[in-house]
Short mmCIF file of C-alpha atoms in Angstrom, two decimals:
data_model
loop_
_atom_site.label_atom_id
_atom_site.label_comp_id
_atom_site.label_asym_id
_atom_site.label_seq_id
_atom_site.Cartn_x
_atom_site.Cartn_y
_atom_site.Cartn_z
CA MET A 264 -69.44 29.27 23.24
CA ALA A 265 -71.51 31.37 20.86
CA ILE A 266 -71.58 34.46 18.70
CA VAL A 267 -74.02 37.00 20.08
CA VAL A 268 -76.27 38.52 17.38
CA PHE A 269 -78.25 41.64 18.27
CA GLU A 270 -81.47 41.99 16.26
CA HIS A 271 -83.35 45.31 16.31
CA HIS A 272 -86.14 44.40 13.86
CA PRO A 273 -87.71 41.02 13.08
CA LEU A 274 -86.80 41.21 9.39
CA GLU A 275 -83.21 42.32 9.94
CA THR A 276 -81.59 39.04 10.88
CA ALA A 277 -78.06 37.78 10.31
CA GLY A 278 -79.37 36.39 7.01
CA ARG A 279 -76.79 34.79 4.77
CA LEU A 280 -73.98 35.70 7.18
CA GLY A 281 -75.72 33.61 9.81
CA HIS A 282 -75.98 30.69 7.40
CA PHE A 283 -72.25 30.83 6.63
CA LEU A 284 -71.39 30.89 10.33
CA ASN A 285 -73.76 28.00 11.05
CA GLN A 286 -72.22 25.98 8.22
CA ASP A 287 -68.81 26.53 9.79
CA GLY A 288 -70.05 25.06 13.05
CA HIS A 289 -70.69 28.22 15.05
CA ARG A 290 -73.63 28.62 17.39
CA LEU A 291 -75.49 31.93 17.19
CA ARG A 292 -77.05 33.37 20.31
CA VAL A 293 -79.71 35.65 18.83
CA VAL A 294 -80.81 38.47 21.13
CA GLU A 295 -84.17 39.76 19.86
CA LEU A 296 -84.08 43.26 21.29
CA HIS A 297 -87.21 44.12 19.30
CA SER A 298 -89.06 41.43 21.25
CA GLY A 299 -87.85 42.46 24.68
CA ASP A 300 -84.75 40.28 25.08
CA ALA A 301 -82.15 41.77 27.40
CA VAL A 302 -78.56 42.57 26.48
CA PRO A 303 -76.38 39.85 28.04
CA PRO A 304 -74.77 40.88 31.33
CA ASP A 305 -71.22 39.88 30.34
CA LEU A 306 -68.98 38.38 27.67
CA ASP A 307 -68.72 34.95 29.27
CA ASP A 308 -68.68 32.14 26.68
CA VAL A 309 -68.91 34.67 23.82
CA ASP A 310 -66.87 34.14 20.63
CA GLY A 311 -67.87 37.39 18.96
CA VAL A 312 -70.63 39.97 18.54
CA ILE A 313 -72.70 40.98 15.51
CA SER A 314 -75.06 43.96 15.57
CA MET A 315 -77.66 44.03 12.81
CA GLY A 316 -79.73 46.81 11.22
CA GLY A 317 -82.96 48.47 12.26
CA PRO A 318 -85.17 51.48 11.60
CA MET A 319 -84.11 53.46 14.66
CA ASP A 320 -81.33 56.06 14.94
CA THR A 321 -78.43 56.17 17.37
CA ASP A 322 -79.78 59.32 19.08
CA GLN A 323 -82.97 57.54 20.20
CA ALA A 324 -81.67 55.96 23.39
CA ASP A 325 -84.55 57.53 25.33
CA ASP A 326 -86.99 55.61 23.13
CA TYR A 327 -85.22 52.24 23.22
CA ALA A 328 -84.17 50.91 26.62
CA TRP A 329 -81.74 48.43 25.06
CA MET A 330 -79.66 51.00 23.18
CA ASN A 331 -77.30 52.22 25.92
CA PRO A 332 -76.70 48.69 27.24
CA GLU A 333 -75.91 47.53 23.72
CA LEU A 334 -73.50 50.42 23.21
CA GLU A 335 -71.69 49.44 26.39
CA TYR A 336 -71.63 45.79 25.32
CA LEU A 337 -70.19 46.61 21.89
CA LYS A 338 -67.48 48.73 23.49
CA ALA A 339 -66.64 45.95 25.94
CA ALA A 340 -66.46 43.37 23.13
CA HIS A 341 -64.11 45.58 21.11
CA GLU A 342 -61.89 46.24 24.12
CA ALA A 343 -61.79 42.49 24.82
CA ASN A 344 -60.52 42.02 21.25
CA LEU A 345 -63.52 39.88 20.32
CA PRO A 346 -64.57 39.86 16.65
CA THR A 347 -67.21 42.59 16.43
CA VAL A 348 -69.24 43.35 13.30
CA GLY A 349 -71.96 45.93 12.70
CA VAL A 350 -74.31 46.17 9.73
CA CYS A 351 -76.24 49.38 8.90
CA LEU A 352 -77.61 50.53 12.29
CA GLY A 353 -75.13 48.13 13.89
CA ALA A 354 -72.23 49.92 12.18
CA GLN A 355 -73.52 53.24 13.47
CA LEU A 356 -73.91 51.87 17.02
CA ILE A 357 -70.33 50.58 17.00
CA ALA A 358 -69.11 53.95 15.75
CA VAL A 359 -70.87 55.79 18.57
CA ALA A 360 -69.77 53.24 21.16
CA LEU A 361 -66.10 53.66 20.19
CA GLY A 362 -66.01 57.45 19.96
CA GLY A 363 -67.08 58.09 16.36
CA GLU A 364 -69.94 60.27 15.16
CA VAL A 365 -73.20 59.66 13.29
CA GLY A 366 -75.32 62.27 11.52
CA ARG A 367 -78.41 62.53 9.37
CA MET A 368 -78.06 62.56 5.57
CA GLU A 369 -79.66 65.18 3.34
CA GLN A 370 -81.41 62.37 1.48
CA ALA A 371 -81.73 58.73 2.45
CA GLU A 372 -79.65 56.26 0.44
CA ILE A 373 -81.97 53.41 -0.51
CA GLY A 374 -81.79 50.54 -2.97
CA LEU A 375 -79.05 48.81 -4.91
CA GLY A 376 -76.23 51.24 -5.57
CA PRO A 377 -72.48 51.57 -6.09
CA VAL A 378 -69.80 51.13 -3.44
CA LYS A 379 -66.15 51.90 -4.21
CA SER A 380 -63.16 50.65 -2.26
CA SER A 381 -60.45 53.00 -1.09
CA PHE A 382 -56.82 51.90 -1.27
CA PHE A 383 -57.09 50.71 2.33
CA GLY A 384 -60.24 48.78 1.51
CA SER A 385 -58.70 47.11 -1.52
CA THR A 386 -55.84 45.80 0.62
CA ASP A 387 -57.88 44.83 3.66
CA PRO A 388 -58.08 41.03 4.00
CA ILE A 389 -61.83 41.12 4.63
CA HIS A 390 -62.25 42.33 1.03
CA LEU A 391 -60.22 39.49 -0.45
CA GLY A 392 -61.56 38.80 -3.94
CA PHE A 393 -63.57 42.03 -4.11
CA PRO A 394 -63.40 44.35 -7.11
CA TRP A 395 -62.85 48.06 -6.57
CA ASP A 396 -66.44 48.79 -7.61
CA THR A 397 -69.38 46.80 -6.31
CA THR A 398 -73.15 47.12 -6.01
CA MET A 399 -74.66 46.74 -2.54
CA PHE A 400 -78.07 47.35 -0.97
CA HIS A 401 -78.49 50.61 0.94
CA ALA A 402 -81.21 51.39 3.46
CA HIS A 403 -80.19 54.30 5.67
CA GLY A 404 -81.05 57.92 6.36
CA CYS A 405 -78.10 58.45 8.73
CA GLU A 406 -74.40 57.79 8.23
CA VAL A 407 -71.13 57.55 10.10
CA THR A 408 -69.71 61.04 9.69
CA GLN A 409 -66.58 60.32 11.72
CA PRO A 410 -65.32 56.75 12.12
CA PRO A 411 -63.95 55.82 15.53
CA PRO A 412 -60.26 56.44 16.22
CA GLY A 413 -57.90 53.53 15.79
CA GLY A 414 -58.75 52.58 12.22
CA THR A 415 -57.40 53.43 8.77
CA PRO A 416 -57.00 57.15 7.91
CA VAL A 417 -59.96 56.92 5.51
CA PRO A 418 -62.90 54.46 5.37
CA LEU A 419 -62.44 51.17 3.57
CA SER A 420 -65.19 52.02 1.08
CA SER A 421 -67.60 54.80 0.17
CA SER A 422 -70.41 55.75 -2.20
CA PRO A 423 -71.30 59.04 -3.90
CA LYS A 424 -73.79 59.80 -1.11
CA CYS A 425 -72.01 58.29 1.86
CA LYS A 426 -68.29 58.70 2.55
CA CYS A 427 -68.17 55.85 5.06
CA GLN A 428 -69.66 52.64 3.73
CA CYS A 429 -67.21 50.41 5.59
CA TYR A 430 -64.66 51.04 8.33
CA ARG A 431 -62.35 49.04 10.53
CA VAL A 432 -61.21 49.77 14.08
CA GLY A 433 -58.18 47.86 15.29
CA LEU A 434 -57.92 44.36 13.87
CA ASN A 435 -61.21 42.75 14.86
CA THR A 436 -63.97 45.34 14.57
CA TYR A 437 -65.74 46.23 11.31
CA GLY A 438 -68.73 48.35 10.44
CA PHE A 439 -70.64 48.00 7.15
CA GLN A 440 -73.17 50.69 6.31
CA TYR A 441 -74.58 48.71 3.40
CA HIS A 442 -76.45 45.41 3.61
CA PHE A 443 -74.53 42.50 2.12
CA GLU A 444 -76.39 39.75 4.01
CA TRP A 445 -79.93 40.10 2.70
CA THR A 446 -81.66 37.53 0.54
CA ARG A 447 -83.93 38.59 -2.29
CA ARG A 448 -86.92 37.60 -0.17
CA THR A 449 -85.70 39.81 2.68
CA ILE A 450 -85.44 42.80 0.34
CA GLU A 451 -88.93 42.18 -0.97
CA LEU A 452 -90.30 41.94 2.58
CA VAL A 453 -88.63 45.11 3.88
CA LEU A 454 -89.94 47.06 0.88
CA GLN A 455 -93.46 45.92 1.78
CA ASP A 456 -92.96 46.40 5.52
CA ASP A 457 -92.02 50.11 5.44
CA PRO A 458 -93.00 51.71 2.12
CA ASP A 459 -92.82 55.20 3.62
CA PHE A 460 -89.11 54.87 4.38
CA TYR A 461 -88.13 52.90 1.28
CA GLY A 462 -89.83 55.48 -0.91
CA LYS A 463 -87.66 58.32 0.43
CA GLY A 464 -84.71 57.72 -1.84
CA GLU A 465 -84.08 58.63 -5.45
CA HIS A 466 -86.03 55.63 -6.71
CA THR A 467 -89.57 54.44 -6.16
CA ILE A 468 -90.24 51.12 -4.47
CA ASP A 469 -91.32 49.67 -7.82
CA GLU A 470 -88.04 50.78 -9.40
CA ILE A 471 -86.06 49.22 -6.56
CA ALA A 472 -87.98 45.96 -6.93
CA LEU A 473 -87.38 45.90 -10.70
CA SER A 474 -83.66 46.57 -10.23
CA LEU A 475 -83.35 43.23 -8.45
CA ASP A 476 -83.84 41.45 -11.78
CA THR A 477 -80.68 43.12 -13.10
CA HIS A 478 -78.43 43.38 -10.07
CA TYR A 479 -79.44 40.81 -7.46
CA ASP A 480 -77.36 37.88 -8.73
CA ALA A 481 -74.13 39.91 -8.69
CA TYR A 482 -75.09 41.41 -5.32
CA ARG A 483 -75.68 37.95 -3.85
CA HIS A 484 -72.40 36.65 -5.25
CA LEU A 485 -70.35 39.46 -3.70
CA GLY A 486 -72.35 39.31 -0.47
CA ASP A 487 -71.64 35.60 -0.18
CA ARG A 488 -67.94 36.26 -0.72
CA LEU A 489 -67.93 38.84 2.07
CA CYS A 490 -69.85 36.46 4.34
CA ALA A 491 -67.31 33.73 3.61
CA ASN A 492 -64.41 36.10 4.33
CA LEU A 493 -65.95 37.21 7.61
CA ALA A 494 -66.61 33.63 8.68
CA ALA A 495 -63.11 32.46 7.78
CA LEU A 496 -61.04 35.44 8.89
CA MET A 497 -62.95 37.00 11.78
CA PHE A 498 -64.64 33.94 13.24
CA PRO A 499 -62.23 31.09 12.51
CA LEU A 500 -63.44 27.86 14.05
CA ASP A 501 -60.07 26.97 15.57
CA LYS A 502 -60.35 29.99 17.87
CA ARG A 503 -63.07 28.30 19.88
CA LEU A 504 -61.79 24.72 19.78
CA PRO A 505 -59.83 23.33 22.74
CA PRO A 506 -56.14 22.54 22.21
CA SER A 507 -55.61 19.25 20.44
CA GLY A 508 -53.18 18.00 23.04
CA VAL A 509 -50.49 17.35 20.45
CA ASP A 510 -47.02 17.92 21.86
CA VAL A 511 -45.18 20.39 19.63
CA THR A 512 -42.35 21.23 22.00
CA ASN A 513 -39.83 19.54 19.68
CA PHE A 514 -41.22 21.05 16.49
CA ARG A 515 -38.31 22.22 14.32
CA GLY A 516 -40.21 23.75 11.35
#
């Protein structure tokens, strides 16, 4: 059994979330779509699905042969009630796969910036231990304009530029527009890898890099808390362990 992780760019890995899941004893089956790996044909021996970020947009299926198969896979995982998580592009792909909508923003949201929980977000168990106001890393020029049906009436969190920073569909599917899983080294590498994109926001690349000195430690702390919550609540280890064989037929509470 394994958790399938879709990667769309070599730098956009499961990061710290992957480390938390590994520490809990999970095996990750990384599908490097950017390197030509194929989307798995079925959900056999799959504990859950995680779709990571990437520089492409959800309307570019003609340019990326893996996109439509991944959309179908994400929909199938959700319908099978498997834990399904999307980050940045992954959140947008899940939204499209489940009947939501994605559109282009007037200006890209890039760098460390505020995220505010809604009432539904503050009471959602995945945000256990989260303050109402947090700082997360943004790296997107598109956004989920309409979350899929079947979730809370409003998104779980938002920012001044993006109404849907986090959404839930049903009980086991979450989309996060912001990056919570990146290490400081990852942020430094993505800034170097695509300076044209990362310079499109309100701040220069140098300003973003300098902001890490002030905000990274708090960002990492909250990101680790979210990773821990996801690992414990969405991917609990006992879900994939065989029954212990203990006879509880006479259990009286």
